[in-house]
XYZ file of N, CA and C in Angstrom:
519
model
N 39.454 -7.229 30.220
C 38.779 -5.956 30.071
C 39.295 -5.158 28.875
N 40.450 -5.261 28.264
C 41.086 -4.508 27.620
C 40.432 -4.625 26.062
N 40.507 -6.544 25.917
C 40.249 -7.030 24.858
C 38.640 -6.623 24.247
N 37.691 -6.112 25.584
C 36.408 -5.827 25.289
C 36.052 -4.334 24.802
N 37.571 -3.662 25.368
C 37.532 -1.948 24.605
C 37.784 -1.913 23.477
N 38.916 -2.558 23.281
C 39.191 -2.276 22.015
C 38.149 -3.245 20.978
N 37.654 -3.839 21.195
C 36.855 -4.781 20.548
C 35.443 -3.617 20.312
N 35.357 -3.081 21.188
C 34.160 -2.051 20.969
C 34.127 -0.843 20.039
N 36.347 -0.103 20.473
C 36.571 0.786 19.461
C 36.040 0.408 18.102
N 36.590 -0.821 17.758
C 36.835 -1.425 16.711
C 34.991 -1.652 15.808
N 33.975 -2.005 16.812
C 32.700 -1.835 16.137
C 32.491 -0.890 15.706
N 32.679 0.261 16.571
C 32.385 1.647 16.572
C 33.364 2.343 15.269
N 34.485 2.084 14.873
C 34.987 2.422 13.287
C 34.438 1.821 12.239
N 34.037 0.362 12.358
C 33.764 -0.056 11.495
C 32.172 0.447 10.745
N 31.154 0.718 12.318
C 29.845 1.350 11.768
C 30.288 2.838 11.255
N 31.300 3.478 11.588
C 31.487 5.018 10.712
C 31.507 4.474 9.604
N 32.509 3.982 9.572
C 33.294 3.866 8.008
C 32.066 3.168 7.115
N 31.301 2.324 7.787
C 30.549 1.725 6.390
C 29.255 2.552 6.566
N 29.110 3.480 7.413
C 27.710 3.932 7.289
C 27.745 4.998 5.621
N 26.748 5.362 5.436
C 26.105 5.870 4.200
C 26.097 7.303 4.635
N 27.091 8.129 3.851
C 27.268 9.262 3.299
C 25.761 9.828 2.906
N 25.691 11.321 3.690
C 24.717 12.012 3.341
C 25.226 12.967 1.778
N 24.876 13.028 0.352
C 25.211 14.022 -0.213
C 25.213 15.308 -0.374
N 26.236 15.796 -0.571
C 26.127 17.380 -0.350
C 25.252 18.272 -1.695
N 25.462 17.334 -2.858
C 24.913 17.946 -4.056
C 24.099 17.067 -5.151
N 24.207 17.645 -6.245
C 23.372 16.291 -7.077
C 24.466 16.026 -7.916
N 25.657 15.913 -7.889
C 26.866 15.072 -8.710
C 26.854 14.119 -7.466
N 27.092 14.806 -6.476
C 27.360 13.679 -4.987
C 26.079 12.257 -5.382
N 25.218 12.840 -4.891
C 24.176 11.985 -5.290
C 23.795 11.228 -6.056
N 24.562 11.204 -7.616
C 24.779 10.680 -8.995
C 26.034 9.838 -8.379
N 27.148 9.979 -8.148
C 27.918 9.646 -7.815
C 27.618 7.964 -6.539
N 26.851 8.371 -5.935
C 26.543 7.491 -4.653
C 25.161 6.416 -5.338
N 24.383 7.123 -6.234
C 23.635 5.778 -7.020
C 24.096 5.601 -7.967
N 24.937 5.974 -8.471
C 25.262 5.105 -9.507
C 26.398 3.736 -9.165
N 26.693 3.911 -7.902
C 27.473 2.712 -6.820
C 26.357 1.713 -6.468
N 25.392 2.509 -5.864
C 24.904 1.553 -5.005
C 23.457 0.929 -5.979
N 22.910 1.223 -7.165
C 22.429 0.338 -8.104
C 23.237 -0.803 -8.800
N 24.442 -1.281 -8.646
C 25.439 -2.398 -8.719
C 25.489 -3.306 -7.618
N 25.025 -2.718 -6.029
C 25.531 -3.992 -4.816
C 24.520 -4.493 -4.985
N 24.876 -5.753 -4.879
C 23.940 -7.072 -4.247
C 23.513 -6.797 -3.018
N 24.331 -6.054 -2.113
C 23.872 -5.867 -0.473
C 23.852 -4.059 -0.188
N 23.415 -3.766 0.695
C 23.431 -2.453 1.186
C 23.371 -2.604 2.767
N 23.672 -1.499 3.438
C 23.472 -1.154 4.451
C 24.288 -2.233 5.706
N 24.390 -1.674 6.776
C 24.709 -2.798 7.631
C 24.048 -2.901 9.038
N 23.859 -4.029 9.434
C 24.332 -5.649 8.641
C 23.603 -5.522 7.184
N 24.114 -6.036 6.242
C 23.618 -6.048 5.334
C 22.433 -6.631 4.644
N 22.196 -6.462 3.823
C 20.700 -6.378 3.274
C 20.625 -6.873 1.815
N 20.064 -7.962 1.780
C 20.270 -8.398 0.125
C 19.167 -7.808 -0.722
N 19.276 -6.885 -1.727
C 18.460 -6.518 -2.828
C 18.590 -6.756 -3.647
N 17.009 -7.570 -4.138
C 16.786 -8.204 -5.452
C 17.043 -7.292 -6.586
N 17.158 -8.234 -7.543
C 17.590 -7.368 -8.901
C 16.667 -7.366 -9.795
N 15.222 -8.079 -9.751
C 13.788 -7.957 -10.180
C 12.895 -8.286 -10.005
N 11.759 -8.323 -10.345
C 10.248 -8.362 -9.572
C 10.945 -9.681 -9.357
N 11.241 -10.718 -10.337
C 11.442 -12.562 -9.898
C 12.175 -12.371 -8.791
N 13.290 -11.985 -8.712
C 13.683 -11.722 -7.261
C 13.710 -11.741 -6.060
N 12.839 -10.272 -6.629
C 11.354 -9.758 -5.330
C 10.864 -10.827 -4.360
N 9.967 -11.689 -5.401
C 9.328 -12.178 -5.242
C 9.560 -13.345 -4.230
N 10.745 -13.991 -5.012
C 11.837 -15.393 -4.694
C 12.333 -14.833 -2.799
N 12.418 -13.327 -2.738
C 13.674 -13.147 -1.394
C 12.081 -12.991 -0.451
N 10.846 -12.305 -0.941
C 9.933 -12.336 -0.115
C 9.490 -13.626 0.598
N 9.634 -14.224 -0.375
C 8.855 -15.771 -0.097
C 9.927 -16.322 1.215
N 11.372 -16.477 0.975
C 12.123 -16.632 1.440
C 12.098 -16.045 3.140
N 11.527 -14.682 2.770
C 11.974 -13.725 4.521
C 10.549 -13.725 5.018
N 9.119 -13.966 4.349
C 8.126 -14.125 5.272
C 7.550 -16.006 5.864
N 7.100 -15.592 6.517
C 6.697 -16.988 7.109
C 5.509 -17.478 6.663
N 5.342 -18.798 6.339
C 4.018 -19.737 5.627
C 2.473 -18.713 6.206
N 2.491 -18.801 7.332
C 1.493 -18.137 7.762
C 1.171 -16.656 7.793
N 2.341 -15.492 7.448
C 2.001 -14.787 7.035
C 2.209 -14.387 5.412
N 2.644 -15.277 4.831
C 2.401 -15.622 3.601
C 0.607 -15.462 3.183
N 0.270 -16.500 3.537
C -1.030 -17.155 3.408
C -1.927 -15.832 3.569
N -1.961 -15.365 5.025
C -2.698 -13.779 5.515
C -2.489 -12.936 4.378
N -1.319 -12.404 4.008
C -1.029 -11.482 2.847
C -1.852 -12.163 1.647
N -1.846 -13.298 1.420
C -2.785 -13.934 -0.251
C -4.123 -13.708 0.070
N -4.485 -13.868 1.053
C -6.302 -13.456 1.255
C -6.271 -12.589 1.412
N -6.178 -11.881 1.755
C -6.552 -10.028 1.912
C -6.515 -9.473 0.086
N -7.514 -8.631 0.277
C -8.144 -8.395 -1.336
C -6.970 -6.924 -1.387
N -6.825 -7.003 -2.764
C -5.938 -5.572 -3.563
C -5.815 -4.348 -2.663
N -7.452 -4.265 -2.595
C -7.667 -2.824 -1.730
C -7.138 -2.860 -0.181
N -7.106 -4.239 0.428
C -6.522 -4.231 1.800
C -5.410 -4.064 1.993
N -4.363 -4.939 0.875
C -2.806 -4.641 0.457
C -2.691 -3.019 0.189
N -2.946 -2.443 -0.743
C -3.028 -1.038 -1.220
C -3.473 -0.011 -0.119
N -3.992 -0.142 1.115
C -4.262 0.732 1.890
C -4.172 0.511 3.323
N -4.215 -0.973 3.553
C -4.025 -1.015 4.827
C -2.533 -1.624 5.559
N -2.054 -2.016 4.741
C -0.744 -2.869 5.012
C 0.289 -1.785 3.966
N -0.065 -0.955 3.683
C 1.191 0.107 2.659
C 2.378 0.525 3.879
N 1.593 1.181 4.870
C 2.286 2.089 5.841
C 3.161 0.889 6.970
N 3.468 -0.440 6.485
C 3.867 -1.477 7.243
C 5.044 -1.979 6.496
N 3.848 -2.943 5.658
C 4.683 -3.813 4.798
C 5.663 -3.307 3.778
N 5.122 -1.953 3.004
C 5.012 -1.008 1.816
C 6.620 -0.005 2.572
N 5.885 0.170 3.620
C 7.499 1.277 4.267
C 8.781 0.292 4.359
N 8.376 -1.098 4.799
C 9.936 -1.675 4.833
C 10.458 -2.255 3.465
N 9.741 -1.732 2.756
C 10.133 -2.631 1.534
C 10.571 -1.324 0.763
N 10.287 -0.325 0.949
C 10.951 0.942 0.909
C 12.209 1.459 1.571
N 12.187 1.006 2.570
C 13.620 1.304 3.816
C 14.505 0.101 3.728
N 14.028 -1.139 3.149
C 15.416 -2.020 3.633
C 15.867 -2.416 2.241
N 15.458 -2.318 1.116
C 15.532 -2.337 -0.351
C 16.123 -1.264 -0.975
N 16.369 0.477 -0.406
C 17.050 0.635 -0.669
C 16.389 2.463 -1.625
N 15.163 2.469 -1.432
C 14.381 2.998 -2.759
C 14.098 4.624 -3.043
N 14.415 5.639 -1.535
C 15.240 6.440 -1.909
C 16.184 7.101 -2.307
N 17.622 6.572 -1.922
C 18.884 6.473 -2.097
C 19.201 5.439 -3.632
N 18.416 4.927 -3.956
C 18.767 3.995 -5.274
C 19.237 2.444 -4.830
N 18.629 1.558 -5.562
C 19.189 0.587 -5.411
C 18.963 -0.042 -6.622
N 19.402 -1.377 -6.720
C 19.400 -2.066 -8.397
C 17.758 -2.342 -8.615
N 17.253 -2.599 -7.649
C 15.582 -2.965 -7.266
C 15.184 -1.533 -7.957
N 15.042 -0.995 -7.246
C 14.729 0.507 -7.727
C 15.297 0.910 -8.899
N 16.260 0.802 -9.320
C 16.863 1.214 -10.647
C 15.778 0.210 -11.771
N 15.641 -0.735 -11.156
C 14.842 -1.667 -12.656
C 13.471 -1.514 -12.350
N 12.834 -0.781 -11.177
C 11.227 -0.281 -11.290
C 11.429 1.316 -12.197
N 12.544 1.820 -12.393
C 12.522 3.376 -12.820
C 12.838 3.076 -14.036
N 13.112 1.566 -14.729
C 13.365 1.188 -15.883
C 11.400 1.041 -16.446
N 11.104 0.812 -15.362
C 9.387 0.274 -15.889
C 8.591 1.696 -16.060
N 9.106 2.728 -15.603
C 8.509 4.062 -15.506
C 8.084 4.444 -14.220
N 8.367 4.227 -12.770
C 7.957 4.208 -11.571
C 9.640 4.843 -10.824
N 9.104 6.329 -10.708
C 9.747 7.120 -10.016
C 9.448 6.860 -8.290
N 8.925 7.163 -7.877
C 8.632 7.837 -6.680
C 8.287 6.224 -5.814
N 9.562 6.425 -4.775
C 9.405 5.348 -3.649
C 8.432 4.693 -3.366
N 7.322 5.069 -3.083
C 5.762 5.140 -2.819
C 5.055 4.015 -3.624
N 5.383 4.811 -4.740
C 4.831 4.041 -6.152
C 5.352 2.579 -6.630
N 6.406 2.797 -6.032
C 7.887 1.145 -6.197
C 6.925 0.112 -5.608
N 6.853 0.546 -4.202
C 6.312 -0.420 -3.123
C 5.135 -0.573 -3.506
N 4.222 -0.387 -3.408
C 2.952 -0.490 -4.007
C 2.931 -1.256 -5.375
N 3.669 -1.068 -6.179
C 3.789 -1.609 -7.653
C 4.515 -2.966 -6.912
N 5.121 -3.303 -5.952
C 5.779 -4.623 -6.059
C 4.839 -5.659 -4.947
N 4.303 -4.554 -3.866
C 3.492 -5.632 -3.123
C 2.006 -6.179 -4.115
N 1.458 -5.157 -4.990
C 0.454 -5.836 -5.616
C 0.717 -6.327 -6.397
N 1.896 -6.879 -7.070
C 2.507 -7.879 -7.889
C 2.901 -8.977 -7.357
N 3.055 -8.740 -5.938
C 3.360 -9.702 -5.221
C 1.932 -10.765 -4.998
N 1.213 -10.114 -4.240
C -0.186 -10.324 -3.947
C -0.617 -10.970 -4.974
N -0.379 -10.549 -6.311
C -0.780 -11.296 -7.503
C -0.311 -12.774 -7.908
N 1.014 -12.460 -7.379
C 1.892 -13.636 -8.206
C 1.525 -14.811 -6.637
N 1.108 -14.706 -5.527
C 0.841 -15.515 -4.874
C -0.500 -16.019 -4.747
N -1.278 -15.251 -5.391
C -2.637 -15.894 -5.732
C -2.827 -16.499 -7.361
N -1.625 -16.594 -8.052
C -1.300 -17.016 -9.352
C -2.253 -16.272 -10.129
N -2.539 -14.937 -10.207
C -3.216 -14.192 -11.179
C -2.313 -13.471 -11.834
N -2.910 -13.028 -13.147
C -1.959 -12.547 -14.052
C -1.676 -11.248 -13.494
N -0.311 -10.916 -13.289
C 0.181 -9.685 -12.844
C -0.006 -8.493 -13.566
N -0.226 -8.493 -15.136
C -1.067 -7.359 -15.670
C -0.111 -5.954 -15.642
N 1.039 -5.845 -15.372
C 1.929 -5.067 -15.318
C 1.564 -4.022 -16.005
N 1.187 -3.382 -17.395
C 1.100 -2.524 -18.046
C -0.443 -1.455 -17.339
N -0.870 -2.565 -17.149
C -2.711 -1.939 -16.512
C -1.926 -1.565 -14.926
N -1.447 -2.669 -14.584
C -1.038 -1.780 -12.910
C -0.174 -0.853 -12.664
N 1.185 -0.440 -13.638
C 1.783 0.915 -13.742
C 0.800 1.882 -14.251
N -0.119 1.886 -15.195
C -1.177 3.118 -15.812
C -1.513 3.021 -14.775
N -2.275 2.847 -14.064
C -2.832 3.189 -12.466
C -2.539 3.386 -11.431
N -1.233 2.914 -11.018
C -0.277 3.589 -10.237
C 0.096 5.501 -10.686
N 0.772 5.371 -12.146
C 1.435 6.459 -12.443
C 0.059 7.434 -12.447
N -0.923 7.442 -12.791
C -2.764 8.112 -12.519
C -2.764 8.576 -11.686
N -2.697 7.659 -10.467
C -2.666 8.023 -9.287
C -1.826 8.723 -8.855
N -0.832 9.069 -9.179
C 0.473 9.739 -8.805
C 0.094 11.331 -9.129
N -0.137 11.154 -10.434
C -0.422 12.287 -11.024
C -1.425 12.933 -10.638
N -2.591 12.447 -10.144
C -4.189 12.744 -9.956
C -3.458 13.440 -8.627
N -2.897 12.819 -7.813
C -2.682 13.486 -6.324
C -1.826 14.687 -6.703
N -0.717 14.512 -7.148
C -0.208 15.730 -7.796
C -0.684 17.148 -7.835
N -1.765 16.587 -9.027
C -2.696 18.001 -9.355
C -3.517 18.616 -8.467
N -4.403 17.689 -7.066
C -4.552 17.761 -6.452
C -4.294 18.641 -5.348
N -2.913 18.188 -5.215
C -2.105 19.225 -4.034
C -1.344 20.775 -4.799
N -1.517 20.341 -6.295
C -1.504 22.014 -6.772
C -2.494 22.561 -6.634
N -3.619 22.503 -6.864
C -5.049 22.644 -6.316
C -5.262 23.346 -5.407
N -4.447 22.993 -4.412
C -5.091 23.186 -2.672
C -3.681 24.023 -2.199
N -2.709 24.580 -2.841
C -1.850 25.038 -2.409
C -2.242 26.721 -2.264
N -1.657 27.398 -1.908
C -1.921 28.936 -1.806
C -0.307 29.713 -2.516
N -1.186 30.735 -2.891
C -0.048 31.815 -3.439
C 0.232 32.806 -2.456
N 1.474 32.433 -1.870
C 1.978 33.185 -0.714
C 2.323 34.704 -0.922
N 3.013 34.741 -2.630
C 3.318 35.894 -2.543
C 3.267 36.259 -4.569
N 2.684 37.018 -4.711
C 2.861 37.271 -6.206
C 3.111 38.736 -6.511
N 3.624 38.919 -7.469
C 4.577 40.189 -7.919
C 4.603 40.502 -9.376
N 4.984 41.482 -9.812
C 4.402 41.476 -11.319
C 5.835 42.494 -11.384
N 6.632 42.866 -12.707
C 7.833 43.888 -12.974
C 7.202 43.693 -14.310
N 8.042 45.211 -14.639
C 8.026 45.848 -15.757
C 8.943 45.340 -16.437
N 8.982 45.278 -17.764
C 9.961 45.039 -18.623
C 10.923 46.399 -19.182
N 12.442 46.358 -18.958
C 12.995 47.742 -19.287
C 13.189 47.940 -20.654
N 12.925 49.312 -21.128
C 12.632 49.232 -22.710
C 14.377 49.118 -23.079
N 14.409 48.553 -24.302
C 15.221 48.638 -24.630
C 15.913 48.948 -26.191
């Protein structure tokens, strides 16, 4: 019985100690990606993140199965892009690493693709591509990603409200 407490303490330090620091600031935060765009692994149990689309591509092939391989290659752009985002698109966002930074993410923000959202999406329809052996077209599929980013953007400035506006005088001087 003894050997099973302390065996438990012992999980239970080890998940503190390696869990992931919330930052308090944006040096903290600089500080914590500029670490974790260098690991090969993150999180625990750990998690291997590729270091580029070939990668990507190589660890996907690797972690999905023939048959849902195959399902993902028939389904057209628009089915990937809207119906499988909030699935496939979120874990490839959460276990890769792509808020917090990872080397994956560091080399999509090398391509011009900020925003988590935009990562996943930019790698599953590259994916989708590279398994139906069509040309991946990279330059045409970031302009339309980053469009889209922007188009929604303006969008939700659009539709926002002015809660409170105020006007001051300037003191002569």
């Amino acid at each position: 019985m003894p050997k099973i407490v302390l065996l438990g303490c012992w999980l239970m330090i080890f998940q503190i100690s390696s869990a992931q620091t919330i930052p308090n600031n944006d040096k903290e935060f600089e500080e914590q990606y500029e670490k974790r765009i260098r690991k090969e692994y993150l999180f625990y149990p750990p998690v291997y993140i590729p270091r580029d689309l070939t990668d990507a591509f190589v660890n996907l092939n690797k972690l999905l199965e023939a048959d849902a391989r195959q399902k993902f290659r028939l389904m057209s752009e628009k089915d990937v892009e809207y119906k499988i985002f909030f699935s496939f698109g979120r874990w490839i966002i959460r276990n890769w690493g792509f808020y917090g930074g990872s080397r994956l993410s560091h080399f999509l923000k090398g391509l011009g693709l900020h925003h988590p959202e935009d990562m996943a999406l930019f790698v599953m329809l590259t994916y989708h591509r590279n398994l139906n052996k069509k040309k991946l077209d990279v330059k045409d599929l970031l302009t339309y990603i980053l469009d889209k980013r922007d188009k929604r953007n303006k969008e939700r400035l659009l539709k926002g409200k002015v809660i409170h506006e105020s006007t001051r005088q300037r003191s002569k001087q």
